[in-house]
CSV table of C-alpha atoms in Angstrom, one decimal:
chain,number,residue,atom,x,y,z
A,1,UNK,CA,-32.2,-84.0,-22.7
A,2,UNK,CA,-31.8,-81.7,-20.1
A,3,UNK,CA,-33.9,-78.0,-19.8
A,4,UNK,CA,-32.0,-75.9,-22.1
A,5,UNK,CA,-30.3,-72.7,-21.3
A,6,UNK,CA,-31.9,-69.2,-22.8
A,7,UNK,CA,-29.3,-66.4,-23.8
A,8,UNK,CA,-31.7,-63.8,-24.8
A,9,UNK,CA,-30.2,-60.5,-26.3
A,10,UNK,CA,-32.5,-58.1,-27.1
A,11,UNK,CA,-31.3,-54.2,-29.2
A,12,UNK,CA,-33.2,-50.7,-29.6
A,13,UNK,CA,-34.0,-49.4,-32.6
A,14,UNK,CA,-32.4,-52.0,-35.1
A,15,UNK,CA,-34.1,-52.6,-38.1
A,16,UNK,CA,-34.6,-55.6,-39.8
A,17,UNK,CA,-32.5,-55.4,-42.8
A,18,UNK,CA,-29.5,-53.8,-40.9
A,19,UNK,CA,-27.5,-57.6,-41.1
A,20,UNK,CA,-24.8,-58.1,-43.6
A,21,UNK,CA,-25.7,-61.5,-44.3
A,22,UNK,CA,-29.6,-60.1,-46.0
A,23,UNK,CA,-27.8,-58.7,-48.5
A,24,UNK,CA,-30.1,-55.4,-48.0
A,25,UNK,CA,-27.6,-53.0,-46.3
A,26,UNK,CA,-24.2,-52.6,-46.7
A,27,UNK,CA,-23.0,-53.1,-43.1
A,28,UNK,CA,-20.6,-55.1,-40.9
A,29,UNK,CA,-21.8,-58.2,-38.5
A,30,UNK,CA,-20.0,-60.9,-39.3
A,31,UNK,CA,-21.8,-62.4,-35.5
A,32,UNK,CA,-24.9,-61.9,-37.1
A,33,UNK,CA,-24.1,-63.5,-40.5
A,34,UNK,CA,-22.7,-66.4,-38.7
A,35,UNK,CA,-25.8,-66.9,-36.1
A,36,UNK,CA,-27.7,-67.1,-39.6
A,37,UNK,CA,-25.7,-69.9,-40.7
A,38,UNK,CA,-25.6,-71.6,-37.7
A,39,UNK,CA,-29.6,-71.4,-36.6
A,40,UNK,CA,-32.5,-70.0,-38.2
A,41,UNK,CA,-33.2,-66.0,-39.6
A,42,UNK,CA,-37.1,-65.6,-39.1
A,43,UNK,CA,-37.7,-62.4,-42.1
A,44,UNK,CA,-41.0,-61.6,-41.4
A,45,UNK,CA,-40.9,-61.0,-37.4
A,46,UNK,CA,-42.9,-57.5,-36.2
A,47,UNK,CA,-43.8,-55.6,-33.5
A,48,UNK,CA,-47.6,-54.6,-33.2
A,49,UNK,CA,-47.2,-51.3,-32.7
A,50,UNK,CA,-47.7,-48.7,-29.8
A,51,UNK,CA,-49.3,-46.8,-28.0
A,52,UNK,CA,-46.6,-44.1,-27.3
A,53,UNK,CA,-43.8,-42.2,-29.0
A,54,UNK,CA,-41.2,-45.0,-26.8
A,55,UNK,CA,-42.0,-47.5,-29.1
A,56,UNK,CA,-39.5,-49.5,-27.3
A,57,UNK,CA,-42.3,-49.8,-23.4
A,58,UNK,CA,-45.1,-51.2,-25.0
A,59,UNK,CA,-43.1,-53.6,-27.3
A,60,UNK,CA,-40.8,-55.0,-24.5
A,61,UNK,CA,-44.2,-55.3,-22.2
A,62,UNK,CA,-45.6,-57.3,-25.0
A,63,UNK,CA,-43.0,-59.9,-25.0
A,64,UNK,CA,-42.7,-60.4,-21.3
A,65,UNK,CA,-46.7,-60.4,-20.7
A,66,UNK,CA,-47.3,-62.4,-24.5
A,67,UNK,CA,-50.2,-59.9,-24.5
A,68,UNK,CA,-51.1,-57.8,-27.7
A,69,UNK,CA,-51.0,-54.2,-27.6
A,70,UNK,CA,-54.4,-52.6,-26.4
A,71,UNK,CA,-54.2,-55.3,-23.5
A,72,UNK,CA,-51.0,-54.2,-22.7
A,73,UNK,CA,-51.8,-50.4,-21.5
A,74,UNK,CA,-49.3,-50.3,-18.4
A,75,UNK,CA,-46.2,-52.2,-19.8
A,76,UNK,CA,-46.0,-54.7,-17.4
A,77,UNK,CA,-48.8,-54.5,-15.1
A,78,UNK,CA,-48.7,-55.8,-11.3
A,79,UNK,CA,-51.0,-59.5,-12.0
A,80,UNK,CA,-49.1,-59.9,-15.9
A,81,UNK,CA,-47.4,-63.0,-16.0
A,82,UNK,CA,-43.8,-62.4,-17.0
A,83,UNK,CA,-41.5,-64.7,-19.4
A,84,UNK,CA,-38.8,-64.8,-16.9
A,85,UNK,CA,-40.9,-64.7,-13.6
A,86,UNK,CA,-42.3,-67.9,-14.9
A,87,UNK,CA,-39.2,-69.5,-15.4
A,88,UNK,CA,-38.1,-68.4,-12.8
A,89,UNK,CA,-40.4,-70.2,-10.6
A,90,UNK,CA,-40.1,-73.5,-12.9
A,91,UNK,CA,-36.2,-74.0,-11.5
A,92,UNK,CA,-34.8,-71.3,-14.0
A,93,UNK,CA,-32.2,-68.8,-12.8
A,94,UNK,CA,-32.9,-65.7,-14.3
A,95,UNK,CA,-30.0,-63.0,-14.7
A,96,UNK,CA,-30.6,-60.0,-16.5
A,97,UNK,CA,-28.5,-56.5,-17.4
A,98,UNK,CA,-29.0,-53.2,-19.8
A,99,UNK,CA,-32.3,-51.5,-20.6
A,100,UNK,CA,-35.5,-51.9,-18.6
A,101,UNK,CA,-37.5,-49.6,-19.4
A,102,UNK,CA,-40.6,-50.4,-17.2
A,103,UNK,CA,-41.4,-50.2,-13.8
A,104,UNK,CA,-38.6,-51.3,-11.2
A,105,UNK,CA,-40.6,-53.8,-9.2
A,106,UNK,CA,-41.4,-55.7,-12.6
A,107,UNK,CA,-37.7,-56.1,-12.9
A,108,UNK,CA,-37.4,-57.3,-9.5
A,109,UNK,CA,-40.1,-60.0,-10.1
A,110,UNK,CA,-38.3,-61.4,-13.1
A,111,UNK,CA,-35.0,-61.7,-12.2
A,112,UNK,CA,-32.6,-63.5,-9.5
A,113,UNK,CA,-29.6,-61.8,-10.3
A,114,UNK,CA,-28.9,-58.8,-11.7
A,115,UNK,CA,-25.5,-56.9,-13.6
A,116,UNK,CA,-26.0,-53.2,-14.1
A,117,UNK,CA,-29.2,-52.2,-15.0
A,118,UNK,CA,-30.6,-49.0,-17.2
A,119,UNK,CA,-33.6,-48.1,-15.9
A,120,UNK,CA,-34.4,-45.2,-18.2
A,121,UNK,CA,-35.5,-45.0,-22.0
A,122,UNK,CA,-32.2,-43.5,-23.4
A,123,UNK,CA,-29.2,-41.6,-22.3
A,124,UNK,CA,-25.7,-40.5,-23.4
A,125,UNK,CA,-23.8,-43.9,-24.5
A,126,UNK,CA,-21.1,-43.0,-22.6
A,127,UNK,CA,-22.8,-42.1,-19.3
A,128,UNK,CA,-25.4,-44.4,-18.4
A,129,UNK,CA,-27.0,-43.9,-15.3
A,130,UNK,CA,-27.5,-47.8,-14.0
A,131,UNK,CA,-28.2,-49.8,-10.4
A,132,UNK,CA,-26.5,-52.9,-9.4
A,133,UNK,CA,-28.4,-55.8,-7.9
A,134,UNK,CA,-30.7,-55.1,-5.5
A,135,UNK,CA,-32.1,-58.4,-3.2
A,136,UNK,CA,-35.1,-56.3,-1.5
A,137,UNK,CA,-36.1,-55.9,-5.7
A,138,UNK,CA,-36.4,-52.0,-5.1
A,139,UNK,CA,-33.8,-50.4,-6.9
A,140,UNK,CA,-34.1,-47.2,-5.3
A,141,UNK,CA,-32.9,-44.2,-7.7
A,142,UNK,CA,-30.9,-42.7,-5.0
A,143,UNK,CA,-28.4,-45.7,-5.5
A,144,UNK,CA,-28.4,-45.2,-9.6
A,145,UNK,CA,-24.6,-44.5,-10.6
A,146,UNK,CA,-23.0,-43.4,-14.1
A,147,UNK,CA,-21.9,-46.8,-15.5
A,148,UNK,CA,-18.0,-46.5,-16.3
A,149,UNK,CA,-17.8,-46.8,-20.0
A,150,UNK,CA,-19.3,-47.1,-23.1
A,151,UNK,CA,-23.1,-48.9,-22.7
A,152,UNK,CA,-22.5,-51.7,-24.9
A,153,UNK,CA,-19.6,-52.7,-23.5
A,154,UNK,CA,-20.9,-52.5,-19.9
A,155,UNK,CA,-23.5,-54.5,-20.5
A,156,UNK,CA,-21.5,-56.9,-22.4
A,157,UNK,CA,-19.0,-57.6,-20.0
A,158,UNK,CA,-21.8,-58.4,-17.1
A,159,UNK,CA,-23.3,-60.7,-19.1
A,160,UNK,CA,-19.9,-62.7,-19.8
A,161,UNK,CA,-19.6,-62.3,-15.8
A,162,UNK,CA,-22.4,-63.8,-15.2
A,163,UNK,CA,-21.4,-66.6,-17.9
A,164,UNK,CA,-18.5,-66.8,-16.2
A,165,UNK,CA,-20.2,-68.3,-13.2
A,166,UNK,CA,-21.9,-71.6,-14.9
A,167,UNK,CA,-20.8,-74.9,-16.5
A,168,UNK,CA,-21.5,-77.2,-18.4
A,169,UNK,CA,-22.4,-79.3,-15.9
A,170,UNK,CA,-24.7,-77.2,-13.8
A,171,UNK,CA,-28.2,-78.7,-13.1
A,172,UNK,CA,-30.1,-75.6,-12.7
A,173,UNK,CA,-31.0,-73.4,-16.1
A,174,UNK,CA,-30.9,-70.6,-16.6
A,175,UNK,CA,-32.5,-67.7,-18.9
A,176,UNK,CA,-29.9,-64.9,-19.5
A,177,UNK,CA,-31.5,-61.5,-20.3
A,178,UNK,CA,-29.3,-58.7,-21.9
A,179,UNK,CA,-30.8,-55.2,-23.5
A,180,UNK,CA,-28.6,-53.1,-25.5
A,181,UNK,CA,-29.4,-49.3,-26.2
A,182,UNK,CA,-27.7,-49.9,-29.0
A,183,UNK,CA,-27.7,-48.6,-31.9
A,184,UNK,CA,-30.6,-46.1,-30.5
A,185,UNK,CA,-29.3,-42.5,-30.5
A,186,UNK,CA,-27.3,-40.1,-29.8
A,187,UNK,CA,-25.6,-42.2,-32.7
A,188,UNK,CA,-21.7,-42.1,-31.5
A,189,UNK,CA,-20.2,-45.7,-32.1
A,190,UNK,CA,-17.1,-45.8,-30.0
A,191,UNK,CA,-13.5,-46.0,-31.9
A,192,UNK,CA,-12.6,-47.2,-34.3
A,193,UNK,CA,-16.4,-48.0,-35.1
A,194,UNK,CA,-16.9,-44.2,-35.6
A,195,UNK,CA,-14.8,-43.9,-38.4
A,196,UNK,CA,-15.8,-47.4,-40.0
A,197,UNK,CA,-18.2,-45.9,-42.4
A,198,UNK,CA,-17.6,-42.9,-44.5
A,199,UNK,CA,-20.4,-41.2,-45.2
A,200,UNK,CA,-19.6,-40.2,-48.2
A,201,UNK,CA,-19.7,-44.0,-49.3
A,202,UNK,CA,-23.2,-44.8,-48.1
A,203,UNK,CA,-26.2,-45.3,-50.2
A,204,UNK,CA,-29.2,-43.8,-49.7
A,205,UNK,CA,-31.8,-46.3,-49.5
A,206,UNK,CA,-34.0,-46.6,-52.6
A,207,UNK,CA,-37.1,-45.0,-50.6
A,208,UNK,CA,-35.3,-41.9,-49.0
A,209,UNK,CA,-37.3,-38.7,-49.7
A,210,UNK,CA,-36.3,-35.2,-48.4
A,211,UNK,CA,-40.0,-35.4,-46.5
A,212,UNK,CA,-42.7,-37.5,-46.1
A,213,UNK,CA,-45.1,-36.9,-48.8
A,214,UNK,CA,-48.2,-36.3,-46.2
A,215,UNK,CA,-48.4,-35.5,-42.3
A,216,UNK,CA,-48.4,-38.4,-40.3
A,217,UNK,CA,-49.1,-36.9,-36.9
A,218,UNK,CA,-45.6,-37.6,-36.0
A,219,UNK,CA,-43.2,-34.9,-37.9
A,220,UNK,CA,-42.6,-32.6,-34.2
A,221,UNK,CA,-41.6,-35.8,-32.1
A,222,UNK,CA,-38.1,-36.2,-30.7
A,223,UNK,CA,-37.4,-39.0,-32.9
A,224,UNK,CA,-38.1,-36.8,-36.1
A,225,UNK,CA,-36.0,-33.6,-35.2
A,226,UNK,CA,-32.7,-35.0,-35.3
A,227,UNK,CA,-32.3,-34.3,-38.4
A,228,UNK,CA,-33.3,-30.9,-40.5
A,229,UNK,CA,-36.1,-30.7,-43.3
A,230,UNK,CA,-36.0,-31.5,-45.8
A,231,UNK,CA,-33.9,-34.0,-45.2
A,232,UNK,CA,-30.3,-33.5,-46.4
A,233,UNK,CA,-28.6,-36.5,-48.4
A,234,UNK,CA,-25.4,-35.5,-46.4
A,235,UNK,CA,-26.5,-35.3,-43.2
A,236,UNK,CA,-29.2,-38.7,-43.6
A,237,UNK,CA,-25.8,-40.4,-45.2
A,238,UNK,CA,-24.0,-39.2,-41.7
A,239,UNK,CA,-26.6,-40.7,-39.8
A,240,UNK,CA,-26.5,-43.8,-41.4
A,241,UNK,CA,-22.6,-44.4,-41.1
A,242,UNK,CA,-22.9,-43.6,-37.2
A,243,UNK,CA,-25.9,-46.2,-37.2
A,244,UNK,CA,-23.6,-48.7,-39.0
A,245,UNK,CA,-20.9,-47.9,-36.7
A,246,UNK,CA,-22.8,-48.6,-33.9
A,247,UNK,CA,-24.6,-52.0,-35.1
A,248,UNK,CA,-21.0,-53.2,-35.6
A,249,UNK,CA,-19.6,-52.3,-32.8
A,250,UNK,CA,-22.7,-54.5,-30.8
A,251,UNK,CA,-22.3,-57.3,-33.1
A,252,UNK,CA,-18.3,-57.8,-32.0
A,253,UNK,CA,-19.6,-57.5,-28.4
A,254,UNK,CA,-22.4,-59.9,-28.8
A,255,UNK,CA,-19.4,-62.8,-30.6
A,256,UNK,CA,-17.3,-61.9,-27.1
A,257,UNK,CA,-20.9,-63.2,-25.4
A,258,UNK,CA,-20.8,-65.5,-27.8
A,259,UNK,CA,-17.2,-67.0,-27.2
A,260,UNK,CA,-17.6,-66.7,-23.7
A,261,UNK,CA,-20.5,-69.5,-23.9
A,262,UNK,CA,-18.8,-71.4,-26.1
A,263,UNK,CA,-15.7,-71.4,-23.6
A,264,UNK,CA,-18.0,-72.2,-20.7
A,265,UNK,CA,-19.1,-75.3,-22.6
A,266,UNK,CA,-22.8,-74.0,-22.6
A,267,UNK,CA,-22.9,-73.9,-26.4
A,268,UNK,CA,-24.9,-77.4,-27.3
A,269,UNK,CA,-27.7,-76.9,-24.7
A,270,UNK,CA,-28.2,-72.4,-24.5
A,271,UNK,CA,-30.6,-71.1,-27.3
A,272,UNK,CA,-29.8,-67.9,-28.0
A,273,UNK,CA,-32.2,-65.3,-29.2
A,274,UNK,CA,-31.0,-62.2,-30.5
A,275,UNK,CA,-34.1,-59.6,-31.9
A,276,UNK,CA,-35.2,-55.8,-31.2
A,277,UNK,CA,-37.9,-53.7,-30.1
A,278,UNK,CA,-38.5,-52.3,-33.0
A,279,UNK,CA,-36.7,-50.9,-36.5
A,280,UNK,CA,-36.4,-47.2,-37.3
A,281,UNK,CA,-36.4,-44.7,-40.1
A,282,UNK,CA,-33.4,-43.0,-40.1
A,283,UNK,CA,-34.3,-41.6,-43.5
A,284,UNK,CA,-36.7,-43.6,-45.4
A,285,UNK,CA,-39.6,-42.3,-46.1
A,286,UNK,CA,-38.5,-39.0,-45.1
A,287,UNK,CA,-39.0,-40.3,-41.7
A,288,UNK,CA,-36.1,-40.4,-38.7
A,289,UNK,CA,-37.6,-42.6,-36.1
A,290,UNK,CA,-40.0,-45.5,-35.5
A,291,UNK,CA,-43.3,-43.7,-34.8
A,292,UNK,CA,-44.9,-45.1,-37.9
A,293,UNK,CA,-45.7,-48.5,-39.8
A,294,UNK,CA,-43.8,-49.1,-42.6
A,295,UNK,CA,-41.6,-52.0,-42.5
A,296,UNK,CA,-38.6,-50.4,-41.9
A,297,UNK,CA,-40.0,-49.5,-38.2
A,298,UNK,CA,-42.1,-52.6,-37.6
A,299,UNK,CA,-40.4,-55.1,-38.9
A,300,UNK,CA,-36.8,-56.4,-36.5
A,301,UNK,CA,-34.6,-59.2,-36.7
A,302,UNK,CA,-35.0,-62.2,-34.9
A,303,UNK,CA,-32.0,-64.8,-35.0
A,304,UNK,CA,-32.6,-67.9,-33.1
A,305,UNK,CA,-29.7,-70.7,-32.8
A,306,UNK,CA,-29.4,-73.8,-30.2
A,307,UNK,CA,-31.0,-77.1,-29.6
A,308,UNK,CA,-34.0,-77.7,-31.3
A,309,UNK,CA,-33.4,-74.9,-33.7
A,310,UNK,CA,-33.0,-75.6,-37.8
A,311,UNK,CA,-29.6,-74.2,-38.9
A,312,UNK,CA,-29.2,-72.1,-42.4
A,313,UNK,CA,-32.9,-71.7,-42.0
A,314,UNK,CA,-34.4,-68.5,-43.3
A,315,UNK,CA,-38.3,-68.6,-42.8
A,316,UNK,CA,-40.5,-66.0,-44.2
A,317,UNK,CA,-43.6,-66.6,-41.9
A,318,UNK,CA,-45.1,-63.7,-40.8
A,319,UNK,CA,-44.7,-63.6,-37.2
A,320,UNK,CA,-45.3,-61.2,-33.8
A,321,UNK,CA,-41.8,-60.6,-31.2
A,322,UNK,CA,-44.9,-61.3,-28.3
A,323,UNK,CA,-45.0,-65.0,-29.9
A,324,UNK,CA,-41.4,-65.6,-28.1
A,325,UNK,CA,-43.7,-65.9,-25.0
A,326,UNK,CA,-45.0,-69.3,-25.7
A,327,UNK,CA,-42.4,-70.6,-27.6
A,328,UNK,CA,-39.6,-70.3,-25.1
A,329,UNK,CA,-42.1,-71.4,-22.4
A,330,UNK,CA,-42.7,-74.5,-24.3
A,331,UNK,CA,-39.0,-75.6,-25.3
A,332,UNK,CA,-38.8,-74.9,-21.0
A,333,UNK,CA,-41.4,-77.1,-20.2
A,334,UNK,CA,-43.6,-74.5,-18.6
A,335,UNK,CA,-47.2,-74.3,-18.9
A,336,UNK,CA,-48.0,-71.3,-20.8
A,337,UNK,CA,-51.2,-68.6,-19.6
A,338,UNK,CA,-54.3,-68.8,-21.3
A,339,UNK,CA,-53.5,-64.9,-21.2
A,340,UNK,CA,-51.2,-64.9,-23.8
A,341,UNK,CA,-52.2,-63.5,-27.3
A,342,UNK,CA,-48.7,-64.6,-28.6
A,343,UNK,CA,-48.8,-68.0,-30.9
A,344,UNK,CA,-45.7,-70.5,-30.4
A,345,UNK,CA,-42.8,-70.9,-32.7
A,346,UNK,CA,-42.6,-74.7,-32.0
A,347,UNK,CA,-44.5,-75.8,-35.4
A,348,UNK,CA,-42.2,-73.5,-37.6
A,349,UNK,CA,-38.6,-74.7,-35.6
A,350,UNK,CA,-39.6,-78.2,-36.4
A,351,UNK,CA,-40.6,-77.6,-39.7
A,352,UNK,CA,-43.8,-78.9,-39.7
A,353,UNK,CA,-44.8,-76.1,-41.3
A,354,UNK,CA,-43.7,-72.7,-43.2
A,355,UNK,CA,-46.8,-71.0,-42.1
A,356,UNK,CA,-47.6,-69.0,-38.9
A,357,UNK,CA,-49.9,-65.9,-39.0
A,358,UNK,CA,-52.1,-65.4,-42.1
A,359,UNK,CA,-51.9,-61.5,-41.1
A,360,UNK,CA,-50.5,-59.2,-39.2
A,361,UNK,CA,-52.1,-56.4,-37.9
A,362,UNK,CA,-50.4,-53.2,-36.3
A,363,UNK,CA,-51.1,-49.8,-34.6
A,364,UNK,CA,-49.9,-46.5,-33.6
A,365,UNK,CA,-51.2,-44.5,-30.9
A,366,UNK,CA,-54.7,-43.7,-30.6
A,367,UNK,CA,-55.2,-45.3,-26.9
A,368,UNK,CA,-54.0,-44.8,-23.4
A,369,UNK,CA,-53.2,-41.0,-22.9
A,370,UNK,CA,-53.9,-39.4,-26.3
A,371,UNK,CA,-56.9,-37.2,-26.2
A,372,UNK,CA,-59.9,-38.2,-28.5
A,373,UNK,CA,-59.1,-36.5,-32.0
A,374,UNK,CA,-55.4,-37.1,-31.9
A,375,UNK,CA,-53.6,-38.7,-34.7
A,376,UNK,CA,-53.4,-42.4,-35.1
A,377,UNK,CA,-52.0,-44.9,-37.9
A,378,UNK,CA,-53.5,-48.3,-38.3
A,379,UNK,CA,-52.3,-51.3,-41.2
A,380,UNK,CA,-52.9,-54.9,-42.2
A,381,UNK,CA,-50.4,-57.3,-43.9
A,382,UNK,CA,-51.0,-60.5,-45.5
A,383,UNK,CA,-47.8,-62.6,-47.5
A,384,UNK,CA,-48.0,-59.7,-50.1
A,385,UNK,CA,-49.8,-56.6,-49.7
A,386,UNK,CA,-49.9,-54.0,-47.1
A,387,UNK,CA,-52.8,-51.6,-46.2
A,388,UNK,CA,-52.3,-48.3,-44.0
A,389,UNK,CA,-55.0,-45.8,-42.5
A,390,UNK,CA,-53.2,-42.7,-41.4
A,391,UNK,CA,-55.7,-39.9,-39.8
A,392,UNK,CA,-54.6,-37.0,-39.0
A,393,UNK,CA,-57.1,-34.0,-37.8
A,394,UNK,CA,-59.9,-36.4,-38.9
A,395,UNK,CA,-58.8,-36.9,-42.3
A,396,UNK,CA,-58.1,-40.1,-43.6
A,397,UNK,CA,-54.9,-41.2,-46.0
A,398,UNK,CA,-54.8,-44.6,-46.6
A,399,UNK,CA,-51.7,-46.1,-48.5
A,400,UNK,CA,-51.8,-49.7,-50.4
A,401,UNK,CA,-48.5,-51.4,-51.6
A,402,UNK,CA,-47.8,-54.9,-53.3
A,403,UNK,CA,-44.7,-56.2,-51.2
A,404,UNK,CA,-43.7,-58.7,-53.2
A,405,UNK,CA,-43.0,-55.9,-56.1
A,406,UNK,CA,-42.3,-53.3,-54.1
A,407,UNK,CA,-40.7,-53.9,-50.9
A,408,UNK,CA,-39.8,-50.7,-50.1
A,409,UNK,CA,-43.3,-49.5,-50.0
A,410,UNK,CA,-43.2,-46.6,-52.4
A,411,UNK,CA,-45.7,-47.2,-55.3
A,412,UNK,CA,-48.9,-46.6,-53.6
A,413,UNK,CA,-51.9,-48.4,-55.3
A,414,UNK,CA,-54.7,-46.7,-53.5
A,415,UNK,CA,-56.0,-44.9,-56.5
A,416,UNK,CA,-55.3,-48.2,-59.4
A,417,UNK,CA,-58.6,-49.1,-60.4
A,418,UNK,CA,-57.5,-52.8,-60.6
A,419,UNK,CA,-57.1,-52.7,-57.0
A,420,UNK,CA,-60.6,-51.5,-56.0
A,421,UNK,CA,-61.1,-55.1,-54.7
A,422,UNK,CA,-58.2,-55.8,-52.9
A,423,UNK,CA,-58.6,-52.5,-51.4
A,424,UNK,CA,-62.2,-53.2,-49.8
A,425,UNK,CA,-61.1,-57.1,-48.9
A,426,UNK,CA,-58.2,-55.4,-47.0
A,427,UNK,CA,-60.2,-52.6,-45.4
A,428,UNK,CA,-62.4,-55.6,-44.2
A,429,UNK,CA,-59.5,-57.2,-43.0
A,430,UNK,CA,-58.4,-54.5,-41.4
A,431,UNK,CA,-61.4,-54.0,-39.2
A,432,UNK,CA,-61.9,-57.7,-38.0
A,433,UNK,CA,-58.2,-57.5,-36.7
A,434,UNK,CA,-58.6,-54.2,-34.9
A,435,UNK,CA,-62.0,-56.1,-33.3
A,436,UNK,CA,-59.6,-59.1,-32.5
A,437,UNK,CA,-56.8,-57.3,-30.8
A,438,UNK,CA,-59.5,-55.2,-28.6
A,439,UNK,CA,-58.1,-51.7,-30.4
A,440,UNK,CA,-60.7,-49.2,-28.9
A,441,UNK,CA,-60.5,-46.3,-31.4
A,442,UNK,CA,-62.9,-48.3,-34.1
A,443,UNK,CA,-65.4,-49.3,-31.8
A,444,UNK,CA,-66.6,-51.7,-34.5
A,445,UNK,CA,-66.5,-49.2,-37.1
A,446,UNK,CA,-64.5,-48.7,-40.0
């Protein structure tokens, strides 16, 4: 069989239990659900953290470097590797449109083609400030322009352009690169997605809280201050709908991509990858945003459907968004860096096993810019329980949940005696996994 075809679609800030197919939130995407039938739903897919209050930089240079966080400090370094630089050199024509939010001559390096292009972090949904193509690979900011239209939509439709432009009988590949911005805020889902959800019909998740029950570090960042404290049941409800409205909205753009492919005759050899940079708050835990690490903020979605790929598979295996990095380079052909930290997918697509990563370490700031002293959040995660180190002003918080009970994480077991052991095999864990991923703030202490 022939190379196959990557349509990779990437969102910011959607969560991993925002699908209406999970059964865990009431919203809207039939695409989604149907992606889920058709391929295979990975459950337990994270981020590891970051190293900045945009989440979003150090996540997206971890999955086009396959490096792990702390050797990651300049998302997307000059002599990194990149997922579609390699391809691109392997015979893959690379096209790529939306966010980008790392340096300009990365983007260059990657990609062969280009639709509109978001340079920035966020912006007004409505007015996003985008280049076009540029065949020097400089995109200078002098020719950025206010994209005409709603950013979803704009970025959709270049990506059905370029769709447009293949067959089915094309001998080159190619890997097909879209970022959303969707559904981070401002929250305003365009009509009639803005009046989809009425807020007075949401539930409040089962771990809202008016505030978090102790300072993580984090409560003055932008993310955190769009909405008042403590936080109001009205106003977290109205947040939700408008998050709703804008997940559905991208999920009716993402079947158009969808249709398009299928039109093209591109279906039976394109695996498409749909996933996030990370999941958000937006009122659990008393928290807004995705500067922390419960699951609702580490854990995203990760959809996978094509040649090669199980369908009406849901795997559980805990899993990193940097291991994309081998895996696609491996169903490519490509020889994969020795510098990657990321571990391929290939065993769990063909089912040779339902294992991946026996943990899952994850970090928040600490590193690269913060000034000795600042606050930093640290947590280990096995198949059922959870540890988290919070410091703030040099004092320690640590927080220990049973998942499989309690996957909402809000009966912390720190203080049950029956968990004194779990609690130091963890905190042992803990500290051979920060050694591992070279995080610089233990120093080989604990």
């Amino acid at each position: 069989m022939s190379r196959p075809n990557f349509l990779f679609m990437i969102a910011d800030d959607h969560r991993h239990s925002a699908i209406g197919a999970l059964g865990t939130e009431a919203v809207s995407t039939p695409t989604f659900d149907q992606l889920i039938v058709d391929g295979t739903c990975f459950t337990q897919a994270h981020i590891m953290g970051s190293t900045s209050g945009a989440v979003c930089m150090p996540s997206r240079g971890m999955l086009m470097t396959g490096c792990g966080l702390f050797d990651t400090p300049d998302p997307l370094p000059d002599d990194a590797p990149l997922l579609p630089e390699l391809l691109q050199q392997s015979g893959y024509r690379t096209f790529g449109t939306g966010k980008w939010h790392n340096r300009r001559g990365s983007y260059a390096r990657c990609f062969g083609e280009s639709g509109a292009v978001f340079f920035g972090g966020m912006n007004d949904q409505y007015a996003m400030p985008v280049n076009d193509f540029d065949p020097a690979g400089e995109y200078p900011p002098e020719e950025t322009y206010i994209a005409d239209g709603y950013s979803t939509t704009v970025f959709t439709d270049e990506m059905i352009n370029f769709l447009n432009s293949r067959g089915s009988d094309d001998d080159e590949p190619f890997f097909a690169y879209i970022a959303f911005t969707s559904p981070h805020d401002p929250r305003t889902p365009p009509p009639p997605y803005d009046r989809m959800y009425d807020p007075a019909n949401i539930e409040l998740p089962p771990n809202f809280q008016p505030e978090h029950p102790f300072d993580i570090g984090a409560r003055d960042i932008r993310d955190e201050v769009l909405a008042g404290y403590p936080r109001g049941e009205d106003e977290i409800k109205r947040h939700i709908a408008d998050y709703y409205g804008m997940i559905s909205h991208m999920d009716m753009d993402i079947g158009r991509i969808l249709e398009t492919l299928e039109a093209r005759g591109l279906r039976e050899n394109t695996i498409v990858i749909y996933t996030s940079d990370h999941g958000l708050g937006v009122g659990q835990h008393g928290l807004m945003g995705k500067q922390n690490l419960y699951d609702h903020s580490m854990r995203i979605p990760l959809l996978m459907r094509g040649p090669g790929v199980p369908a009406g598979l849901q795997c559980g295996a805990l899993l990193y968004l940097l291991d994309l990095y081998p895996t696609l380079l491996e169903l490519a052909g490509v020889p994969v860096p020795d510098s990657t930290a990321g571990h391929s997918l290939s065993a769990l697509l063909r089912q040779d096993t339902f294992m991946h990563r026996k943990q899952i370490f994850s970090a928040y700031q600490g590193v690269f810019g913060h000034p000795a002293g600042a606050p930093y959040q640290r947590s280990i995660k096995n198949d059922r329980h959870k540890l988290i180190l919070t410091v703030v002003d040099g004092a320690e918080t640590w927080q220990l949940f049973d998942l499989a009970a309690d996957p909402y994480e809000i009966n912390d077991l720190i203080a049950d005696p029956a968990c004194a052991g779990l609690l130091e095999s963890l905190k042992t864990d803990l500290k051979k996994r920060a050694a591992r991923a070279n995080d610089p703030v233990f120093k080989g202490n604990l």
